[in-house]
Coordinates of C-alpha atoms and ligand atoms in Angstrom, one line a residue:
X103 CA -24.6 9.8 -0.1
X104 CA -23.4 7.4 2.6
X105 CA -20.2 5.6 1.8
X106 CA -20.0 2.0 2.8
X107 CA -16.8 -0.1 2.4
X108 CA -17.5 -2.5 -0.4
X109 CA -15.8 -5.7 0.8
X110 CA -15.8 -8.7 -1.5
X111 CA -17.9 -11.7 -0.3
X112 CA -14.9 -14.1 0.2
X113 CA -12.7 -13.3 3.2
X114 CA -9.7 -15.3 4.3
X115 CA -9.4 -16.1 8.1
X116 CA -6.5 -17.7 9.9
X117 CA -6.2 -18.3 13.6
X118 CA -3.2 -19.4 15.7
X119 CA -4.2 -21.7 18.6
X120 CA -1.9 -24.0 20.7
X121 CA 1.0 -23.9 18.3
X122 CA -0.8 -24.3 15.0
X123 CA -2.4 -22.1 12.4
X124 CA -5.9 -23.1 11.1
X125 CA -7.3 -21.2 8.1
X126 CA -10.4 -21.1 5.9
X127 CA -12.3 -18.9 3.4
X128 CA -15.5 -17.4 4.7
X129 CA -18.3 -16.7 2.2
X130 CA -20.1 -13.7 3.5
X131 CA -23.7 -12.9 2.5
X132 CA -24.0 -11.7 -1.1
X133 CA -26.2 -11.6 -4.2
X134 CA -24.9 -11.7 -7.7
X135 CA -22.7 -8.7 -8.5
X136 CA -25.4 -7.4 -10.9
X137 CA -28.2 -7.9 -8.4
X138 CA -26.3 -5.9 -5.8
X139 CA -25.8 -3.0 -8.2
X140 CA -29.6 -2.8 -8.5
X141 CA -30.4 -2.7 -4.8
X142 CA -31.6 0.5 -3.3
X143 CA -28.9 2.6 -1.5
X144 CA -30.2 1.6 1.9
X145 CA -30.4 -2.2 1.1
X146 CA -27.0 -2.2 -0.4
X147 CA -25.5 -0.4 2.6
X148 CA -27.0 -2.8 5.0
X149 CA -25.7 -5.8 3.1
X150 CA -22.2 -4.2 2.9
X151 CA -22.2 -3.4 6.6
X152 CA -23.0 -7.0 7.4
X153 CA -20.3 -8.2 5.0
X154 CA -17.7 -6.2 6.9
X155 CA -18.3 -8.0 10.1
X156 CA -17.2 -11.4 11.4
X157 CA -18.9 -13.0 14.3
X158 CA -16.7 -13.9 17.3
X159 CA -14.1 -11.1 17.0
X160 CA -13.6 -9.6 20.5
X161 CA -14.2 -5.9 21.0
X162 CA -11.6 -5.5 23.7
X163 CA -8.2 -6.8 22.7
X164 CA -4.6 -5.6 22.2
X165 CA -5.3 -4.4 18.7
X166 CA -8.3 -2.2 19.4
X167 CA -6.9 -0.9 22.7
X168 CA -3.2 -0.4 22.0
X169 CA -2.7 -0.5 18.3
X170 CA -0.8 -3.8 18.5
X171 CA -1.6 -5.0 15.0
X172 CA 0.0 -5.0 11.6
X173 CA -1.3 -5.2 8.0
X174 CA -0.4 -5.5 4.4
X175 CA -1.5 -3.9 1.1
X176 CA -1.5 -6.1 -1.9
X177 CA -2.9 -5.4 -5.4
X178 CA -4.3 -7.7 -8.1
X179 CA -4.7 -6.5 -11.7
X180 CA -7.1 -7.5 -14.5
X181 CA -5.1 -8.8 -17.5
X182 CA -5.8 -8.3 -21.2
X183 CA -6.4 -12.1 -21.5
X184 CA -9.2 -12.0 -18.9
X185 CA -7.1 -13.5 -16.1
X186 CA -6.2 -11.8 -12.8
X187 CA -2.6 -11.5 -11.6
X188 CA -1.3 -10.5 -8.2
X189 CA 1.8 -8.3 -7.8
X190 CA 4.5 -9.8 -5.7
X191 CA 2.3 -11.4 -3.0
X192 CA 5.3 -13.5 -1.9
X193 CA 7.0 -10.2 -0.8
X194 CA 3.9 -9.0 1.1
X195 CA 3.5 -12.4 2.8
X196 CA 7.1 -12.4 4.0
X197 CA 6.8 -8.8 5.3
X198 CA 3.6 -9.7 7.1
X199 CA 5.5 -12.5 9.0
X200 CA 8.4 -10.0 9.7
X201 CA 5.9 -7.4 11.1
X202 CA 4.1 -10.0 13.2
X203 CA 7.4 -11.2 14.7
X204 CA 8.4 -7.6 15.2
X205 CA 5.3 -7.2 17.4
X206 CA 6.2 -10.5 19.2
X207 CA 3.3 -12.4 17.7
X208 CA 3.7 -15.9 16.2
X209 CA 4.3 -15.1 12.5
X210 CA 2.1 -16.7 9.9
X211 CA 3.9 -18.8 7.4
X212 CA 4.3 -16.7 4.2
X213 CA 3.3 -19.6 2.0
X214 CA 0.1 -20.1 3.9
X215 CA -0.9 -16.4 3.8
X216 CA 0.0 -16.1 0.1
X217 CA -2.2 -19.1 -0.7
X218 CA -5.1 -17.6 1.4
X219 CA -4.8 -14.3 -0.5
X220 CA -4.7 -16.0 -3.9
X221 CA -7.6 -18.3 -3.0
X222 CA -9.8 -15.4 -1.9
X223 CA -9.0 -13.4 -5.1
X224 CA -9.8 -16.5 -7.2
X225 CA -13.2 -17.1 -5.4
X226 CA -14.2 -13.4 -5.6
X227 CA -13.3 -13.5 -9.3
X228 CA -15.3 -16.7 -9.9
X229 CA -18.5 -15.1 -8.5
X230 CA -17.9 -12.0 -10.7
X231 CA -17.0 -9.3 -8.2
X232 CA -13.6 -8.3 -9.7
X233 CA -13.1 -5.6 -12.4
X234 CA -12.7 -6.7 -16.0
X235 CA -9.8 -5.5 -18.2
X236 CA -10.8 -2.5 -20.3
X237 CA -8.6 -1.6 -23.3
X238 CA -9.6 2.1 -22.9
X239 CA -7.1 2.1 -19.9
X240 CA -4.2 1.8 -22.4
X241 CA -4.9 5.3 -23.7
X242 CA -3.5 6.9 -20.6
X243 CA -1.1 4.1 -19.6
X244 CA -3.4 2.7 -16.9
X245 CA -3.3 5.8 -14.7
X246 CA -7.1 5.5 -14.3
X247 CA -7.4 1.7 -14.4
X248 CA -9.3 -0.4 -11.9
X249 CA -7.6 -3.0 -9.6
X250 CA -8.3 -5.1 -6.6
X251 CA -6.9 -3.9 -3.3
X252 CA -6.2 -6.7 -0.8
X253 CA -5.8 -6.0 2.9
X254 CA -4.4 -8.8 5.2
X255 CA -4.3 -7.7 8.8
X256 CA -3.9 -9.1 12.3
X257 CA -6.5 -9.0 15.1
X258 CA -5.6 -9.9 18.7
X259 CA -7.3 -12.2 21.2
X260 CA -9.2 -10.7 24.1
X261 CA -7.2 -8.7 26.6
X262 CA -7.1 -5.4 28.4
X263 CA -3.9 -5.5 30.4
X264 CA -0.7 -4.6 28.7
X265 CA 0.3 -7.6 26.8
X266 CA 1.4 -9.2 23.5
X267 CA -0.8 -11.2 21.2
X268 CA 0.1 -14.9 21.4
X269 CA -3.0 -16.2 19.6
X270 CA -3.8 -13.8 16.8
X271 CA -6.1 -13.9 13.8
X272 CA -4.9 -13.0 10.4
X273 CA -7.8 -11.9 8.2
X274 CA -7.7 -10.8 4.6
X275 CA -10.4 -8.8 2.9
X276 CA -10.4 -7.2 -0.6
X277 CA -12.2 -4.4 -2.5
X278 CA -12.2 -2.9 -5.9
X279 CA -10.3 0.3 -6.4
X280 CA -10.3 2.6 -9.3
X281 CA -7.1 4.5 -10.0
X282 CA -8.2 8.0 -9.9
X283 CA -6.1 11.0 -10.8
X284 CA -7.6 14.2 -9.5
X285 CA -7.3 16.5 -12.5
X286 CA -5.7 19.8 -11.7
X287 CA -4.8 18.8 -8.2
X288 CA -1.6 20.5 -7.3
X289 CA 0.9 17.9 -6.2
X290 CA 2.6 20.2 -3.6
X291 CA 4.2 18.7 -0.5
X292 CA 5.1 20.3 2.8
X293 CA 8.1 19.2 4.8
X294 CA 6.8 18.7 8.4
X295 CA 8.7 19.0 11.7
X296 CA 6.5 16.3 13.2
X297 CA 8.0 12.8 13.7
X298 CA 6.7 9.6 12.1
X299 CA 9.0 7.0 13.5
X300 CA 11.6 7.2 16.3
X301 CA 15.1 5.6 16.4
X302 CA 14.8 2.3 18.0
X303 CA 11.0 2.3 17.5
X304 CA 8.6 0.5 15.1
X305 CA 9.0 2.5 11.9
X306 CA 10.2 -0.6 9.9
X307 CA 7.0 -2.6 10.9
X308 CA 3.8 -2.1 9.0
X309 CA 1.9 -1.6 12.3
X310 CA -1.3 0.3 12.8
X311 CA 0.1 2.6 15.4
X312 CA 2.7 4.1 13.0
X313 CA -0.2 5.6 11.0
X314 CA -1.5 7.9 13.7
X315 CA 1.0 10.7 13.3
X316 CA 1.1 10.6 9.5
X317 CA -2.7 10.7 9.3
X318 CA -2.9 13.8 11.6
X319 CA -0.1 15.5 9.7
X320 CA -1.5 14.8 6.3
X321 CA -4.9 16.1 7.3
X322 CA -3.4 19.3 8.5
X323 CA -1.3 19.6 5.3
X324 CA -4.4 19.0 3.1
X325 CA -6.2 21.8 4.9
X326 CA -3.3 24.1 3.9
X327 CA -3.6 23.0 0.3
X328 CA -0.8 20.4 0.2
X329 CA -1.3 16.9 -1.2
X330 CA 1.4 15.2 0.9
X331 CA 3.6 15.7 4.0
X332 CA 7.3 14.7 4.0
X333 CA 8.9 13.5 7.2
X334 CA 12.5 14.2 8.3
X335 CA 14.7 12.0 10.5
X336 CA 13.7 12.1 14.2
X337 CA 17.1 13.0 15.6
X338 CA 18.6 15.8 13.6
X339 CA 15.5 16.9 11.5
X340 CA 17.8 17.0 8.6
X341 CA 17.5 13.9 6.4
X342 CA 14.5 12.8 4.4
X343 CA 12.7 9.7 5.5
X344 CA 9.3 9.1 3.8
X345 CA 6.0 10.6 2.7
X346 CA 3.0 10.1 4.9
X347 CA 2.6 6.4 4.0
X348 CA 5.0 5.9 1.1
X349 CA 8.7 5.8 0.2
X350 CA 10.3 8.6 -1.7
X351 CA 12.8 9.1 -4.5
X352 CA 14.7 12.0 -5.9
X353 CA 16.3 12.4 -9.4
X354 CA 19.2 14.8 -9.0
X355 CA 20.8 17.2 -11.5
X356 CA 23.6 14.6 -12.1
X357 CA 21.0 12.1 -13.3
X358 CA 21.2 9.8 -10.3
X359 CA 18.2 8.4 -8.5
X360 CA 18.4 8.6 -4.7
X361 CA 16.2 7.1 -2.1
X362 CA 16.8 7.1 1.7
X363 CA 18.5 3.9 2.9
X364 CA 16.5 1.5 4.9
X365 CA 16.8 1.5 8.7
X366 CA 14.6 1.1 11.7
X367 CA 12.6 4.3 10.9
X368 CA 11.9 3.5 7.2
X369 CA 9.3 1.0 5.9
X370 CA 10.8 -1.4 3.4
X371 CA 8.4 -0.8 0.6
X372 CA 7.9 -3.4 -2.1
X373 CA 7.1 -0.7 -4.7
X374 CA 10.4 1.0 -3.6
X375 CA 12.3 -2.3 -4.1
X376 CA 10.6 -2.8 -7.5
X377 CA 11.4 0.8 -8.7
X378 CA 15.0 0.4 -7.7
X379 CA 15.2 -2.8 -9.9
X380 CA 13.4 -1.0 -12.8
X381 CA 15.6 2.1 -12.7
X382 CA 18.8 0.0 -12.6
X383 CA 17.5 -2.0 -15.5
X384 CA 17.0 1.3 -17.4
X385 CA 20.7 2.1 -16.8
X386 CA 20.1 4.7 -14.1
X387 CA 22.5 4.9 -11.2
X388 CA 20.5 4.3 -8.0
X389 CA 21.8 5.3 -4.6
X390 CA 20.3 4.2 -1.3
X391 CA 21.8 6.6 1.2
X392 CA 21.0 9.5 3.5
X393 CA 19.8 12.6 1.6
X394 CA 19.3 15.9 3.4
X395 CA 16.5 18.3 2.9
X396 CA 19.2 20.9 2.0
X397 CA 20.5 18.7 -0.8
X398 CA 17.0 18.1 -2.1
X399 CA 16.2 21.8 -2.2
X400 CA 19.4 22.5 -4.2
X401 CA 19.8 19.4 -6.4
X402 CA 16.5 17.6 -7.0
X403 CA 14.9 17.8 -10.4
X404 CA 12.3 15.2 -10.0
X405 CA 10.6 13.8 -6.9
X406 CA 8.1 10.9 -6.6
X407 CA 6.6 8.7 -3.8
X408 CA 6.0 5.0 -4.1
X409 CA 3.5 2.6 -2.5
X410 CA 1.0 -0.1 -3.5
X411 CA -1.9 2.3 -3.4
X412 CA 0.1 5.3 -4.9
X413 CA 2.1 3.4 -7.5
X414 CA 4.6 6.0 -8.6
X415 CA 3.2 9.5 -7.9
X416 CA 5.2 12.6 -8.7
X417 CA 5.5 15.6 -6.3
X418 CA 5.7 19.0 -8.0
X419 CA 7.2 21.0 -5.1
X420 CA 8.4 21.0 -1.5
X421 CA 7.6 23.8 0.9
X422 CA 10.2 23.9 3.7
X423 CA 10.4 26.6 6.4
X424 CA 8.0 28.7 4.3
X425 CA 10.0 28.5 1.0
X426 CA 8.6 26.6 -2.0
X427 CA 11.0 24.7 -4.3
X428 CA 9.4 23.6 -7.6
X429 CA 11.0 20.5 -9.2
X430 CA 11.5 20.8 -12.9
X431 CA 8.5 22.6 -14.2
X432 CA 6.2 21.2 -11.5
X433 CA 4.8 18.5 -13.8
X434 CA 5.8 14.8 -13.8
X435 CA 9.4 14.4 -14.9
X436 CA 10.8 12.1 -17.6
X437 CA 12.2 9.4 -15.4
X438 CA 9.3 9.5 -13.0
X439 CA 6.9 9.0 -15.9
X440 CA 8.9 6.2 -17.4
X441 CA 9.0 4.4 -14.1
X442 CA 5.3 4.9 -13.5
X443 CA 4.2 3.6 -16.9
X444 CA 6.7 0.7 -16.9
X445 CA 5.4 -0.5 -13.5
X446 CA 1.8 -0.1 -14.6
X447 CA 2.5 -1.8 -17.9
X448 CA 4.0 -4.8 -16.1
X449 CA 1.1 -4.9 -13.6
X450 CA -1.6 -4.9 -16.3
X451 CA 0.3 -7.3 -18.5
X452 CA 1.1 -5.2 -21.5
X453 CA 4.8 -5.1 -20.8
X454 CA 7.0 -8.2 -20.3
X455 CA 7.2 -9.4 -16.7
X456 CA 10.9 -10.0 -16.9
X457 CA 11.4 -10.1 -13.1
X458 CA 8.6 -12.6 -12.5
X459 CA 6.6 -10.3 -10.3
X460 CA 3.1 -11.2 -11.5
X461 CA 1.4 -14.3 -9.9
X462 CA -1.5 -15.8 -11.8
X463 CA -4.4 -16.9 -9.6
Ligands
PLP219 C1 3.1 0.4 3.2 C2 4.1 1.5 3.3 C3 4.9 2.0 2.3 C4 4.8 1.4 0.9 O1 5.1 0.0 0.8 P1 4.6 -0.8 -0.4 O2 5.1 -2.2 -0.1 O3 5.4 -0.2 -1.6 O4 3.2 -0.7 -0.6 C5 5.8 3.0 2.6 N1 5.8 3.6 3.8 C6 5.0 3.2 4.8 C7 5.1 3.9 6.1 C8 4.1 2.2 4.6 O5 3.3 1.8 5.6

């Protein structure tokens, strides 16, 4: 069965020209949601392929040729009352601006991008393309619940010589995602000697080019039966940095929660920031500092990675230099589970949103 990306009909498009941003929502070709479900596979695919294209985008440009582009991952969650809420879109919009400026592009105003994202979610909801709240999700604390994944990204103007983008597009598309949890999948991770981000480089920017090495390393890890690859620092190969596209936390024997401190080789995750807030609120001591692989192999009792797509995902073991260290009994630990379910509970609106993270569309 062919898999075609199922992009929602409304797409947000902004373009920078002569000192100003102009934006609009595009309504791509679509039928009603129900009618689309009834199309033959071939007809549905051809509709979805068309929907994932915008006329006028140049083939040859600084993004397609040199990876000079950045993006965001934002999620919206169906609520029990039938509404849809977006998790911390203000943070994503601000980080998008920072990333764009890090790539020497004119940064889009965070307020403008946030409004574009919210408007596109609202319109896609209005035409019935977003998932509906299902109380069956409560039974397993929303581990398998559906959500909307929103992907704003930049796209550069035509160019083939080495250059920066001075007149970029910012486009935002969305698609439904179902939280899936592969039953019985072993959550083993391997510590790689490859390097994700270099000192003085672009590791702190959510740029396309940062993903090349992690994608290659993760593929190789999966081939060897691991779910995730863990990167060490680029200079000493001693301190933990990140997973392949997510931040990482360790609960130590002394009860403290440790996550690598931010710097130019670590992506400032919004889930990371949220988990730090939640853990502190639970009375846990959180340390943002360097943590070595040796300390992890000796002291860690729980390990989890965080990201918009991953949420809070526990890792059962690390394999480093051929030796496997199992954390706890290999299953999700107590604090990891508490943080995972608290975050999901806030996102799906069954727990109080006491930090005002959820934005109603
Ligand atoms: C996006 C990303 C994360 C997670 O950030 P969130 O804001 O939590 O989604 C972590 N590490 C890398 C390298 C990333 O690109």
